[in-house]
Each structure stands twice: as C-alpha cells, then as structure tokens.
N, CA, C and O atoms as a DFTB+ gen file, in Angstrom:
672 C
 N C O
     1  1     -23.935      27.306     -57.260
     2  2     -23.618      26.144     -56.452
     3  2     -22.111      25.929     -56.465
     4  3     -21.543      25.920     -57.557
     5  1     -21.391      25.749     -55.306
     6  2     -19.986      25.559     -55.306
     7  2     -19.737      24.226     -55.612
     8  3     -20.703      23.473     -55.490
     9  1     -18.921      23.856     -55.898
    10  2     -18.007      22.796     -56.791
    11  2     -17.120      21.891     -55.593
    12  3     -16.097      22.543     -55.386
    13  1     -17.120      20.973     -54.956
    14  2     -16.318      20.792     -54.504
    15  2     -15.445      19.621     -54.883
    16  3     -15.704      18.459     -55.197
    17  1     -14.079      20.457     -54.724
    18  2     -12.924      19.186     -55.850
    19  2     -12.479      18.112     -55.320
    20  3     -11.825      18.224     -54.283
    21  1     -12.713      16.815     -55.884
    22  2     -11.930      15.518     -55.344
    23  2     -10.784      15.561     -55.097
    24  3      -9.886      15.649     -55.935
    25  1     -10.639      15.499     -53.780
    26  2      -8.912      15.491     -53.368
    27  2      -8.331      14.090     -53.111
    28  3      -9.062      13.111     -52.963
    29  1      -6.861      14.024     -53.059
    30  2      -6.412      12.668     -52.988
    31  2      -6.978      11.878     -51.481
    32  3      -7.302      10.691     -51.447
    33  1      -7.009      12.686     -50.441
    34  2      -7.222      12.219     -49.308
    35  2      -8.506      11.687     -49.402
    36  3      -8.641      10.523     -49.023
    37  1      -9.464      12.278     -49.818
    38  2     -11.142      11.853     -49.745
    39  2     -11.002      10.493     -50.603
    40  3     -11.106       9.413     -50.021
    41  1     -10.809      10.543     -51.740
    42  2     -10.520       9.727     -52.686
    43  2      -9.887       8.439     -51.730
    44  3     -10.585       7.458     -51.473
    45  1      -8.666       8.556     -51.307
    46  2      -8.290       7.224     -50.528
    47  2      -8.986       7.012     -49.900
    48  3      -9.232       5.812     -49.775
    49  1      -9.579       7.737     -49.287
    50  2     -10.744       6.887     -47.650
    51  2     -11.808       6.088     -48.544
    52  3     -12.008       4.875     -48.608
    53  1     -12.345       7.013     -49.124
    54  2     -13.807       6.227     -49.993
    55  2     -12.983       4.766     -50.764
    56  3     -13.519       3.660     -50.695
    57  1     -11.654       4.972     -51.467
    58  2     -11.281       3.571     -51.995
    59  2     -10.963       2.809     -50.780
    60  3     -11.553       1.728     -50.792
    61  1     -10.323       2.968     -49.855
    62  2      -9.828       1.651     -49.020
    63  2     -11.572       1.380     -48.418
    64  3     -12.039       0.271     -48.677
    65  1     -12.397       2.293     -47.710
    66  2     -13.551       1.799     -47.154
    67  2     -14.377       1.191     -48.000
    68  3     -15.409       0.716     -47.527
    69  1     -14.090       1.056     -49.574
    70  2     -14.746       0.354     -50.035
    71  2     -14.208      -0.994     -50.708
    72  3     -15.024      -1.732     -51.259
    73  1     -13.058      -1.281     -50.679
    74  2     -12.161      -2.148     -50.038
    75  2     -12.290      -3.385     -49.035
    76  3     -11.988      -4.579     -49.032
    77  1     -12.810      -2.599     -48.315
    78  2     -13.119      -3.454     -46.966
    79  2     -14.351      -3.224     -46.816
    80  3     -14.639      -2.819     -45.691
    81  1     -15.578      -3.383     -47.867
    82  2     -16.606      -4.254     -47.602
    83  2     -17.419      -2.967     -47.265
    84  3     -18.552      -3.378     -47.513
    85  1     -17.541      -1.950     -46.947
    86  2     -18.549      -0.857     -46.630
    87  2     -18.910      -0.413     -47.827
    88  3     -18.191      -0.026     -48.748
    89  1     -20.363      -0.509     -47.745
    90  2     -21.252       0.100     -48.534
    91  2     -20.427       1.981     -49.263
    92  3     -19.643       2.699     -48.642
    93  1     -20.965       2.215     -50.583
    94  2     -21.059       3.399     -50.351
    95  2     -21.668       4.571     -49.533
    96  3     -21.255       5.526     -48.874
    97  1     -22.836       4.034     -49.895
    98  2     -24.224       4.644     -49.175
    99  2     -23.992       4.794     -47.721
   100  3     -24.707       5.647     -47.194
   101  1     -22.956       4.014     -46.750
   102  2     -22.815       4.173     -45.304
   103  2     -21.534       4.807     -45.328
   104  3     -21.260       5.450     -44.314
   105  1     -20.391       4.773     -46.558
   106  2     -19.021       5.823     -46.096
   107  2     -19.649       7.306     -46.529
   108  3     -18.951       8.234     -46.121
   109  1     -20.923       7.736     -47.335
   110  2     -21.215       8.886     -47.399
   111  2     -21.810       9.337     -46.199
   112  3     -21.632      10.518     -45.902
   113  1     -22.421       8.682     -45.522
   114  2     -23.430       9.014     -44.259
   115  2     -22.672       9.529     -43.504
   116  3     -23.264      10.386     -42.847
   117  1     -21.432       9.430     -43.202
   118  2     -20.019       9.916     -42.317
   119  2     -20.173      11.185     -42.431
   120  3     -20.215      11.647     -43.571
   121  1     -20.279      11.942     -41.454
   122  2     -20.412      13.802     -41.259
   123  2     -18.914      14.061     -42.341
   124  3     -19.017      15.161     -42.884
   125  1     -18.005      13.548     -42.628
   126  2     -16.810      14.103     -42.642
   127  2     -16.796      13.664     -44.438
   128  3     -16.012      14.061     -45.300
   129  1     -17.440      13.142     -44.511
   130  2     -17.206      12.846     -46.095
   131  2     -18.083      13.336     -47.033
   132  3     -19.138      13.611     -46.461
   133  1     -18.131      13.556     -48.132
   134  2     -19.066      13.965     -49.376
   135  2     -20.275      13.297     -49.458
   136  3     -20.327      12.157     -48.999
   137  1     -21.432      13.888     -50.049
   138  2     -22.408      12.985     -50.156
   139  2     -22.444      12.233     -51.401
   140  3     -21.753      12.455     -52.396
   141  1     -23.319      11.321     -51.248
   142  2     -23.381      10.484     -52.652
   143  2     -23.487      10.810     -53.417
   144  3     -22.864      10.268     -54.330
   145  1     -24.307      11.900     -53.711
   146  2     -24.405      12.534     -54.907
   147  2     -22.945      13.379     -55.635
   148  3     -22.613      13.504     -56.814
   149  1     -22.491      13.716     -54.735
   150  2     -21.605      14.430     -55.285
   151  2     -20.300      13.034     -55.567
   152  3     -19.546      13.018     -56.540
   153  1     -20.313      12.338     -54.838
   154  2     -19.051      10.851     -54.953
   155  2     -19.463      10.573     -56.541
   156  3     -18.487      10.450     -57.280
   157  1     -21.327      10.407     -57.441
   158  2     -21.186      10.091     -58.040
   159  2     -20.790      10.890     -59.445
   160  3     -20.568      10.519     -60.597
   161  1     -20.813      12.061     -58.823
   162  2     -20.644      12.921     -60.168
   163  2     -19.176      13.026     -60.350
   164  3     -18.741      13.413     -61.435
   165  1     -18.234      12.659     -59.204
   166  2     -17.220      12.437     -59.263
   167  2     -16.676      11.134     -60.163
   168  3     -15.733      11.188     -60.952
   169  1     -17.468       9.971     -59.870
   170  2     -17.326       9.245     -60.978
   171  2     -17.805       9.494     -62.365
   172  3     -17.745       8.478     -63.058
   173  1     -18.130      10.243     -62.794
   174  2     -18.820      10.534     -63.774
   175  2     -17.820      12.019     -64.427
   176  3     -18.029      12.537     -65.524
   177  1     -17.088      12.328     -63.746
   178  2     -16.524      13.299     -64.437
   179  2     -14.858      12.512     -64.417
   180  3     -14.031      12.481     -65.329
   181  1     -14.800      12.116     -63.470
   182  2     -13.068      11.249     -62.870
   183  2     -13.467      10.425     -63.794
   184  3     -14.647      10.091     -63.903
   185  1     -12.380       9.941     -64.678
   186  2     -12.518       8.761     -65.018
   187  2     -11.441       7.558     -64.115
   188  3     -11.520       6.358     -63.852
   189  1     -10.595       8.500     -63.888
   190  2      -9.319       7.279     -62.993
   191  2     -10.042       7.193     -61.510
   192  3      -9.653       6.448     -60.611
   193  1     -10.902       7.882     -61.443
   194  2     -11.615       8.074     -59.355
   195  2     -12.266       6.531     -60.430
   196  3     -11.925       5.376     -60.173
   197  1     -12.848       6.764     -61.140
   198  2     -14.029       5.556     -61.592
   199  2     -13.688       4.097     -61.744
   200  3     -14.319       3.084     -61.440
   201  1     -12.397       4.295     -62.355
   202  2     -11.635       3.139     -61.912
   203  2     -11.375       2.836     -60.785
   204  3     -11.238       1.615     -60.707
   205  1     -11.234       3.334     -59.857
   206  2     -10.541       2.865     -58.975
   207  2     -11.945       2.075     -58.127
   208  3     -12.003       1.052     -57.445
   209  1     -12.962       3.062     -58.530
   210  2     -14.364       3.189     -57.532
   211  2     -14.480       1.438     -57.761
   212  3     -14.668       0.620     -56.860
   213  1     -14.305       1.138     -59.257
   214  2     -14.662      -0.539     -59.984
   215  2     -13.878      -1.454     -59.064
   216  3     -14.344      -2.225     -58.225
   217  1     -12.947      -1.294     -59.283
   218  2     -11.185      -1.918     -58.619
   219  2     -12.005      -2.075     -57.057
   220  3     -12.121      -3.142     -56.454
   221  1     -12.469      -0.890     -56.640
   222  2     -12.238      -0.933     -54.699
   223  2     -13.629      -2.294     -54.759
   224  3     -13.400      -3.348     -54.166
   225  1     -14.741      -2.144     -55.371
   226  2     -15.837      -2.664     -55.113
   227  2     -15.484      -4.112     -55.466
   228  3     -15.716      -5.068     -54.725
   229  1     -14.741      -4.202     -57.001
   230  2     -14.538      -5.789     -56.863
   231  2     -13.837      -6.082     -55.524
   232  3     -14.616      -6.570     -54.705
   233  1     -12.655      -5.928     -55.106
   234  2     -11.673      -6.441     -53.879
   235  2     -12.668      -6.451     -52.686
   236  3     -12.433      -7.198     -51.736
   237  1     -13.901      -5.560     -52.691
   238  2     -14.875      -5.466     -51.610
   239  2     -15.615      -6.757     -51.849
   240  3     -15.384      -7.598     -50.980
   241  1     -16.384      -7.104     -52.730
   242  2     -16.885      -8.210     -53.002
   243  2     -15.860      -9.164     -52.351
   244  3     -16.119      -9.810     -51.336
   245  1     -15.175      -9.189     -52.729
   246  2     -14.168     -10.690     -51.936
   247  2     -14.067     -10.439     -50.466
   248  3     -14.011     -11.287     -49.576
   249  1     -14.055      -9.493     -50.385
   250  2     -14.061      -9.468     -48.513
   251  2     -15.460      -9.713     -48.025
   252  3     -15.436     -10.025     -46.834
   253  1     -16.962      -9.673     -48.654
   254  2     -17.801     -10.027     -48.169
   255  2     -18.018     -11.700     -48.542
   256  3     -19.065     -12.321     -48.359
   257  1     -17.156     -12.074     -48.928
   258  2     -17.175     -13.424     -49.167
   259  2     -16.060     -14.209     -48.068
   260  3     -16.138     -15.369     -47.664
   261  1     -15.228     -13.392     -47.804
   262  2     -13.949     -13.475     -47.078
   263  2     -14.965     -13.615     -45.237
   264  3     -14.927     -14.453     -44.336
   265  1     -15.745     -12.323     -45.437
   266  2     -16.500     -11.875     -43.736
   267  2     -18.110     -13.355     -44.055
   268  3     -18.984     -13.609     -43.227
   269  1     -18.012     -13.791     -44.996
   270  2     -19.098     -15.171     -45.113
   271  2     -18.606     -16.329     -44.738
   272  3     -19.287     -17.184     -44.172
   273  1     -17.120     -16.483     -45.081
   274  2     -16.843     -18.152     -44.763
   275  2     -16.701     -17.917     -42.867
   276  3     -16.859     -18.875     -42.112
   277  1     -16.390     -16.518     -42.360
   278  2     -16.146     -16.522     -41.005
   279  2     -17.481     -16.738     -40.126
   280  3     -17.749     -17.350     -39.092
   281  1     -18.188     -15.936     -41.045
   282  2     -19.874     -16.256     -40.354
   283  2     -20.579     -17.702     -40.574
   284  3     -21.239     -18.212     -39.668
   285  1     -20.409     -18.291     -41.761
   286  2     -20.362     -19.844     -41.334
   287  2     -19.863     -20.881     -40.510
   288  3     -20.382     -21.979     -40.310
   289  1     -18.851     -20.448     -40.070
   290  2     -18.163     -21.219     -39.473
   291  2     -18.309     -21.107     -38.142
   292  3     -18.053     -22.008     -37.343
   293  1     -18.889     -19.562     -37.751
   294  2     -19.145     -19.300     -36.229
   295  2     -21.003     -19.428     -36.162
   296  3     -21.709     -18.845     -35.339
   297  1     -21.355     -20.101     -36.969
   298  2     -22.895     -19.874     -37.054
   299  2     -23.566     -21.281     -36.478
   300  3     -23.252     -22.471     -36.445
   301  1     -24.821     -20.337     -35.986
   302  2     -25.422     -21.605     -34.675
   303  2     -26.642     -21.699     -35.270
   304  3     -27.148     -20.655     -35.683
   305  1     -27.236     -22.755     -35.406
   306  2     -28.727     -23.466     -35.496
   307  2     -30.074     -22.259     -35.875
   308  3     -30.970     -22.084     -36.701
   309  1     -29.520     -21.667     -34.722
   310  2     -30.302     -20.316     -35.107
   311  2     -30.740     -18.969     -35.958
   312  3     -31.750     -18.317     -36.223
   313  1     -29.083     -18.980     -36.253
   314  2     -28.386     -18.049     -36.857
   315  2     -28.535     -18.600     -38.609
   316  3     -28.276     -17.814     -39.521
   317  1     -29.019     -20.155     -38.900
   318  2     -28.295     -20.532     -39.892
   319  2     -29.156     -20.252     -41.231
   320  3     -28.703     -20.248     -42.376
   321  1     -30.618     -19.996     -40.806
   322  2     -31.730     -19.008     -42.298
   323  2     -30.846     -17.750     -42.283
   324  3     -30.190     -17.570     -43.309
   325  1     -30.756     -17.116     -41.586
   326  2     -30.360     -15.333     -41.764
   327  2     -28.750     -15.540     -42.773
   328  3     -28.387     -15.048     -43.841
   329  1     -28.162     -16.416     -41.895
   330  2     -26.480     -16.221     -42.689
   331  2     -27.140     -17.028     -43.689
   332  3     -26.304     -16.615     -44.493
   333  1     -27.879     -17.815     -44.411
   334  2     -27.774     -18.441     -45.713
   335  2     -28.549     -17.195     -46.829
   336  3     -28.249     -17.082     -48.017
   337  1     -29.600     -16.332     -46.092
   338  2     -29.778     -15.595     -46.733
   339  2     -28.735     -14.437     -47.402
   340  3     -28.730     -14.125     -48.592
   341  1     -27.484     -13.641     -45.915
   342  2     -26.657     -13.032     -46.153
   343  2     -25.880     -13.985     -47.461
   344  3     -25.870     -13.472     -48.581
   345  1     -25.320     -15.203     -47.289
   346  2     -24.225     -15.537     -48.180
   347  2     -25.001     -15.522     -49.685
   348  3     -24.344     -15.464     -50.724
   349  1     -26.290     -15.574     -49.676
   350  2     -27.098     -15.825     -51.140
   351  2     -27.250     -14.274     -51.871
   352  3     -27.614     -14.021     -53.019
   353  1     -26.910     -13.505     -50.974
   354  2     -26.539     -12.112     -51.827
   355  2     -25.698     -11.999     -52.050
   356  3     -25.340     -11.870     -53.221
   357  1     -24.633     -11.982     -50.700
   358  2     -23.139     -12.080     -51.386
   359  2     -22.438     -12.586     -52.816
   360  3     -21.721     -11.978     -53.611
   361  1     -22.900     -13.830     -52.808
   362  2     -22.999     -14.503     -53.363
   363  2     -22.786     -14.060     -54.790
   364  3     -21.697     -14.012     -55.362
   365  1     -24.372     -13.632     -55.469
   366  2     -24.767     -12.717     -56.188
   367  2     -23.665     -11.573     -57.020
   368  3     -23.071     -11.459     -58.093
   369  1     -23.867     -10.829     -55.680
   370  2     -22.915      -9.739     -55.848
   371  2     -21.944     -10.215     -56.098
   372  3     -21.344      -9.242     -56.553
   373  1     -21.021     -11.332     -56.180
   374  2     -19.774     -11.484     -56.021
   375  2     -19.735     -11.486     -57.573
   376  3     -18.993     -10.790     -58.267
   377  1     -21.105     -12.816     -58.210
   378  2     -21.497     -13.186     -59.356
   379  2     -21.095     -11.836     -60.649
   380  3     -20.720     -11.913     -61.819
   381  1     -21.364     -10.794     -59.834
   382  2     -22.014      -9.894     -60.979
   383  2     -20.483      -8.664     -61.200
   384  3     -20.268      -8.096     -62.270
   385  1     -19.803      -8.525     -60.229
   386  2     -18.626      -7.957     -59.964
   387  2     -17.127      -8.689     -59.876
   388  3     -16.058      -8.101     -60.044
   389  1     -17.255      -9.770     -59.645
   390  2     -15.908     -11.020     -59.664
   391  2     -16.397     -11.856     -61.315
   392  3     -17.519     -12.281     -61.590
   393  1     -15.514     -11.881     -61.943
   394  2     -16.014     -12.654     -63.080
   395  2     -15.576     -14.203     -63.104
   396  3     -15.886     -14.991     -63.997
   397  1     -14.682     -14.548     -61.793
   398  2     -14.331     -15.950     -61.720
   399  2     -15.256     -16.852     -60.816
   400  3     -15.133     -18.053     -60.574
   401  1     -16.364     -15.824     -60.312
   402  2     -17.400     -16.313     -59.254
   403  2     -18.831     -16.362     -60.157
   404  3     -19.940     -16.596     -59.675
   405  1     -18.507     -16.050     -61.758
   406  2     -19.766     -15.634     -62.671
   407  2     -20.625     -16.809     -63.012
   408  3     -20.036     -17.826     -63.379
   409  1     -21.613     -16.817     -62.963
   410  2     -22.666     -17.591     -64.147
   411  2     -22.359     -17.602     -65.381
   412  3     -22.406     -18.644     -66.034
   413  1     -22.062     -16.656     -65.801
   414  2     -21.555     -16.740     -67.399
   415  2     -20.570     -17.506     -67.851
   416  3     -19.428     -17.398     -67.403
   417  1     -20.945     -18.494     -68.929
   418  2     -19.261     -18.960     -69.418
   419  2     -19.368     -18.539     -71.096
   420  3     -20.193     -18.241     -71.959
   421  1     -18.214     -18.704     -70.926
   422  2     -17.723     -17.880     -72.004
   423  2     -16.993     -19.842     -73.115
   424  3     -16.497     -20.941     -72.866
   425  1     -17.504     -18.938     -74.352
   426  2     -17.045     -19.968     -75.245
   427  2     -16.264     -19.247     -76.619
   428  3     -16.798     -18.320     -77.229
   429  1     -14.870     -19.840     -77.021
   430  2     -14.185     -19.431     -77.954
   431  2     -14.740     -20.475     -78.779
   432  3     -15.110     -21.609     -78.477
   433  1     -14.718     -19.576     -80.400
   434  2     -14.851     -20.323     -81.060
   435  2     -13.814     -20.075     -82.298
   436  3     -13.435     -18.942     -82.594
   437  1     -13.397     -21.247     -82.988
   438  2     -12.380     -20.608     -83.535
   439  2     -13.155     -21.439     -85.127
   440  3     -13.279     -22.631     -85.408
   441  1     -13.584     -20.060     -85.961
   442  2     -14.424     -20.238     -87.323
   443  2     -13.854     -19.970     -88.433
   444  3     -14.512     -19.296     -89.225
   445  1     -12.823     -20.297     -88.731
   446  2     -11.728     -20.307     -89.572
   447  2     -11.681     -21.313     -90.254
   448  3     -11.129     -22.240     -89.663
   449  1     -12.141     -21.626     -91.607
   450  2     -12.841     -22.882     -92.534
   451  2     -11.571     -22.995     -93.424
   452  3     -11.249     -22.033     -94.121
   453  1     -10.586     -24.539     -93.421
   454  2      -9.669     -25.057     -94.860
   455  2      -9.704     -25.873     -95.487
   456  3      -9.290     -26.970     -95.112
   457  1     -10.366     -25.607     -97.062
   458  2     -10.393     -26.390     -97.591
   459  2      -9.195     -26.919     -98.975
   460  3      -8.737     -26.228     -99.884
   461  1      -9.015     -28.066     -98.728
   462  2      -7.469     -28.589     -99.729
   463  2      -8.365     -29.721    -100.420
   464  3      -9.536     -29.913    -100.095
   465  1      -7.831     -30.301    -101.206
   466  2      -7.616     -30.653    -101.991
   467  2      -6.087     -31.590    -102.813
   468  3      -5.013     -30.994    -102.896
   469  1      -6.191     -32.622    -103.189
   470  2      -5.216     -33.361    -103.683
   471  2      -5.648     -33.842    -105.412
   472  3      -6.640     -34.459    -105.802
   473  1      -4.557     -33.323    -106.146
   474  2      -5.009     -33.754    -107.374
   475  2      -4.296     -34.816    -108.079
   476  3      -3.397     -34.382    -108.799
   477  1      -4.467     -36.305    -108.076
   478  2      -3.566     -37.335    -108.367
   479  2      -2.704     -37.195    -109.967
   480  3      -1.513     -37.405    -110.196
   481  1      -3.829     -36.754    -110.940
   482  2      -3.174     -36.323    -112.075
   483  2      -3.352     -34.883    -112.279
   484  3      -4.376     -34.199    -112.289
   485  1      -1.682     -34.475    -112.497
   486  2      -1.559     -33.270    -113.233
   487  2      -2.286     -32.951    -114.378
   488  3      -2.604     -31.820    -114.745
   489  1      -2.505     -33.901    -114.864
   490  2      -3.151     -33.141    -116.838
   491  2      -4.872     -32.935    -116.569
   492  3      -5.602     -32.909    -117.560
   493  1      -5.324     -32.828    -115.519
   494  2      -6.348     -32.867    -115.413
   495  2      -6.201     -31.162    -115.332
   496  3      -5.351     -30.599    -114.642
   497  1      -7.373     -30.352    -116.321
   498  2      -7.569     -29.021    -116.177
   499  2      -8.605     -28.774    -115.941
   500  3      -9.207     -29.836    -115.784
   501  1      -9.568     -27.526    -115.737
   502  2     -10.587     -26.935    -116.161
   503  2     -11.327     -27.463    -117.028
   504  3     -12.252     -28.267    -116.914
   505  1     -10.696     -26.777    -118.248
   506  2     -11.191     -27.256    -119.763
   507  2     -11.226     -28.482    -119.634
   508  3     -12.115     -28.892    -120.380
   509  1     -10.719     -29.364    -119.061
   510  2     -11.382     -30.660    -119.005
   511  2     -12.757     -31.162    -118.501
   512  3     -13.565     -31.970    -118.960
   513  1     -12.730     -30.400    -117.407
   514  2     -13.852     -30.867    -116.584
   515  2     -15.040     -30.223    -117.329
   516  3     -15.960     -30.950    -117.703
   517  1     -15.069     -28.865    -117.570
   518  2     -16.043     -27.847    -118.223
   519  2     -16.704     -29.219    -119.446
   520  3     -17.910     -29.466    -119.478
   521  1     -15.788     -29.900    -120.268
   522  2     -16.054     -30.439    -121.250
   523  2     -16.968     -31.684    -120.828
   524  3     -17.939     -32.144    -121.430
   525  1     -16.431     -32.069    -119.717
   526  2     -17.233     -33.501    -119.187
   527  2     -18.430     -32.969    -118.498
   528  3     -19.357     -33.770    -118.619
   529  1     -18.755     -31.925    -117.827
   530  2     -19.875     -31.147    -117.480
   531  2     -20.684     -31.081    -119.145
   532  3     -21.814     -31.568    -119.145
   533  1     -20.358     -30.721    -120.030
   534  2     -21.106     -30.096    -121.422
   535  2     -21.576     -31.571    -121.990
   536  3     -22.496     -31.723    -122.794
   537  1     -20.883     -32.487    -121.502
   538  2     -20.939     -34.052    -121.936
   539  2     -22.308     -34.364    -121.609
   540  3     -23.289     -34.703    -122.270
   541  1     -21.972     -34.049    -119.824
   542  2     -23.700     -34.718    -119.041
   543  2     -24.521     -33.705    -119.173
   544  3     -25.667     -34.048    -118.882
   545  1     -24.401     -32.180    -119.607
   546  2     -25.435     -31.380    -119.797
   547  2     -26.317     -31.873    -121.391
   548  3     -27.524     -31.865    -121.632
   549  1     -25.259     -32.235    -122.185
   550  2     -26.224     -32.638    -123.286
   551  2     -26.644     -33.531    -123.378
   552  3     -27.356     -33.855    -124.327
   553  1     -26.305     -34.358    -122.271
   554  2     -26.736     -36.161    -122.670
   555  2     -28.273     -35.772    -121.944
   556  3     -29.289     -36.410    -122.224
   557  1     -28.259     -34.855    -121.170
   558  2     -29.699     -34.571    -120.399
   559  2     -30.451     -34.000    -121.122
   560  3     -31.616     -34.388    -121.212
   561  1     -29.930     -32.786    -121.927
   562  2     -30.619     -32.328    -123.180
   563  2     -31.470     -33.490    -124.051
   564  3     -32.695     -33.529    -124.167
   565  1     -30.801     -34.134    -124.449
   566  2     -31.202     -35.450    -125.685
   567  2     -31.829     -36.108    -124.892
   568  3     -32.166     -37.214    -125.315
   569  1     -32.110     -35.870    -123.936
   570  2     -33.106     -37.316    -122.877
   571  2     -34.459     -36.275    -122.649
   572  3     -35.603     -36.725    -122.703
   573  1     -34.207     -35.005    -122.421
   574  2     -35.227     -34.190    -122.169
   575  2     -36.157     -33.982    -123.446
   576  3     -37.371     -33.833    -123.303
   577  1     -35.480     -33.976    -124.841
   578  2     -36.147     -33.782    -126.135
   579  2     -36.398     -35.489    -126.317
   580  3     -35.714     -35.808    -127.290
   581  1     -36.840     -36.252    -125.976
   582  2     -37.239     -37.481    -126.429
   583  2     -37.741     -37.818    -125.479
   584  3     -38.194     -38.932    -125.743
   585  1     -38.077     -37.464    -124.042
   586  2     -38.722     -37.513    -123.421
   587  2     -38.804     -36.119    -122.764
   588  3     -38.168     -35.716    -121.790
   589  1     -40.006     -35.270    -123.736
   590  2     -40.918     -34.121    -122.845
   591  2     -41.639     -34.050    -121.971
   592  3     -42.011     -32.920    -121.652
   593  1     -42.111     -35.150    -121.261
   594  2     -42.967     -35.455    -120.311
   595  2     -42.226     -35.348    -118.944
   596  3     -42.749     -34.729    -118.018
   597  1     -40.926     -35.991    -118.805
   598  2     -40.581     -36.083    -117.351
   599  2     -39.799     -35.196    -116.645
   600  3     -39.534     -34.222    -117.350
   601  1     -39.494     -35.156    -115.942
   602  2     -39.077     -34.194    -114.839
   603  2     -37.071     -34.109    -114.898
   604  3     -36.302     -34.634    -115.703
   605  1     -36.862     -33.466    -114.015
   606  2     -35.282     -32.585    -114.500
   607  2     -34.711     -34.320    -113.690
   608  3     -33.896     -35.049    -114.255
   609  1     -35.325     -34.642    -112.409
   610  2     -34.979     -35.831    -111.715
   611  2     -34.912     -37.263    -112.249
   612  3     -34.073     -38.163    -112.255
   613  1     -36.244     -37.071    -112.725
   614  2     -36.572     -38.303    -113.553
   615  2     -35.501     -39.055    -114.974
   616  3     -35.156     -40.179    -115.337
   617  1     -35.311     -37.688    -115.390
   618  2     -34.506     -37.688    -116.589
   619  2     -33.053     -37.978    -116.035
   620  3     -32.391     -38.519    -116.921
   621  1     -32.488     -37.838    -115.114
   622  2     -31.324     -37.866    -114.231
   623  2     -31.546     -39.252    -113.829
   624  3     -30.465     -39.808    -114.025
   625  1     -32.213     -39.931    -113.460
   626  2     -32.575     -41.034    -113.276
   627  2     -32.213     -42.225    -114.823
   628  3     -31.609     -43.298    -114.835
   629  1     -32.641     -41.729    -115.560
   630  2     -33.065     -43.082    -116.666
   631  2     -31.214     -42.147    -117.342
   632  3     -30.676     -42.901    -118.153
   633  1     -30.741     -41.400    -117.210
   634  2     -29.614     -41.194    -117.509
   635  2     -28.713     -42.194    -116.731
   636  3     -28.158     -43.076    -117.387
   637  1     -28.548     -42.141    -115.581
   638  2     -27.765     -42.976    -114.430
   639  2     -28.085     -44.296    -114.968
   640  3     -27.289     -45.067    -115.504
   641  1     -29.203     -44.457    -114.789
   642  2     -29.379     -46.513    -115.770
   643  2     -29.356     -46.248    -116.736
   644  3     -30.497     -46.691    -116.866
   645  1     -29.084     -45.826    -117.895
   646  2     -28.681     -45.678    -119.217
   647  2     -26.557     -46.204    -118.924
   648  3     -25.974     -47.200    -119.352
   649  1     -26.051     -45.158    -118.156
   650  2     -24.836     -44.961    -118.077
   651  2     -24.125     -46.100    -117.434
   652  3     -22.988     -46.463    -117.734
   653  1     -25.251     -46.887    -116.091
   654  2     -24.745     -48.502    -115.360
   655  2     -24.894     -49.365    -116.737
   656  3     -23.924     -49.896    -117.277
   657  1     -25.954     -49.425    -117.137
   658  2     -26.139     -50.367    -118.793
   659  2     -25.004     -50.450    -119.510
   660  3     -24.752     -51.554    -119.993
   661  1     -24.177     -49.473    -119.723
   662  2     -23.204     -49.401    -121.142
   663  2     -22.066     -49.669    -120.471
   664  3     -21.097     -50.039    -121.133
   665  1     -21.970     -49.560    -119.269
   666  2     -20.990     -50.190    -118.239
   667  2     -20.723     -51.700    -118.223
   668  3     -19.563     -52.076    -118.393
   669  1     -21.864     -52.746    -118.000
   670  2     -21.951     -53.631    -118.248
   671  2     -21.844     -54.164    -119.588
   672  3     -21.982     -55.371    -119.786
C-alpha cells in the first residue's frame, strides 16, 4: 500500500476549511483531497498536523456560533424549531471544544493548613506540661483503684467535681 505524505498545501486547506466551520467528513468528500481515513492517520502520526487539526476545530466552533447569531436574527416563525434545534448543537459543540462556553467549572482550592501558636510565659516547657499530664493521669489512677466499678468517663467526671470542690 503506498503511503501518501502530508504536504504543507493539503495540510493548509484541511486547516483553514476547518476554520471556517466545514465539517471534516465534507472537506474529505472533495475529489481533490485525502480521505478521512488517511487525514486521520495523519493525525495520529503528525503530532503538530494534530495540533493544528485541535486549534482549526476550536476557531470552527466559534464560527458556527458566529453563522448562529446570523441565522437568528434572519429567522422567521417558521424557520424558528429547526434554527433552535441547529443552535442547541452548536451550542454543545461549542460546550465541549471552547472551554469558556463549558459546563464545567472549575474550583481552586488552596489546602495549605497554619497552625501558630502564642506562648505568654517563657518558662513554660515540655517537662512541665508532661508533669501536669502525670498529675491528672494519676489522680485518675487513685479514683480508678477506689472506685473499680466505674467507667474511664465516669471517673473523669467525679474527678472534675472533686477539682471545682477544692476550688471553692
């Protein structure tokens, strides 16, 4: 099977005609141009034809949006199911190839967590706190051995009114 190579000339016709709103499928039908099949293997091996193929179709999308506001505006009573159907594809298409015409929105999120802290006294350390932790761990201890019956809560409980009591 012969090979036939993408040249610059073919290449421009297929980008500007798709540019201006013509289907692929109808600039291949042209006696003078490549068939589809072969346009797509061209995208598929081109990577810059492939770009461009993206590039021509978005700017095409806007011209069928461009050839919609003209058909609204010249559109009669009659005409006005068929053009609402045309603009509801367009439409679509524009949706799925224009990303400023999209359904999709897009949300930044910025998940970057700071936590600070202010410490009024310096002499406050670790070893301090560790010690006042070992304070209420044993005061729970001595509440748990004199009362075996109640619960880790419970005991946390008659600790807290033990601790308001000696307050007063």
């Amino acid at each position: 099977m012969k090979k036939l190579p993408l040249d610059t000339e073919t290449s421009s016709r297929i980008i500007n005609e798709l540019m201006h709103g013509k289907p692929l499928t109808s600039i291949c039908k042209s006696k003078d141009m490549p068939s589809l099949s072969k346009v797509y293997n061209w995208i598929q091996t081109e990577k810059s034809f492939a770009d461009k193929i993206i590039t021509a179709r978005r700017i095409g999308a806007q011209t069928y949006l461009d050839k919609m506001v003209e058909e609204l505006e010249n559109c009669s009573h009659k005409d006005a199911y068929i053009v609402n159907l045309k603009l509801q594809h367009y439409r679509w298409l524009a949706s799925k190839l224009l990303s400023i015409y999209g359904d999709k929105q897009e949300i930044k999120q910025d998940t970057n967590i700071s936590i600070t802290w202010n410490v009024p006294d310096q002499d406050k350390t670790f070893e301090n706190e560790s010690s006042i932790h070992n304070v209420t761990n044993s005061s729970i201890n001595e509440l748990a051995k004199a009362n075996p019956d109640k619960s880790y809560k419970e005991l946390e409980k008659i600790r807290a009114d033990s601790s308001v009591a000696e307050t007063h």
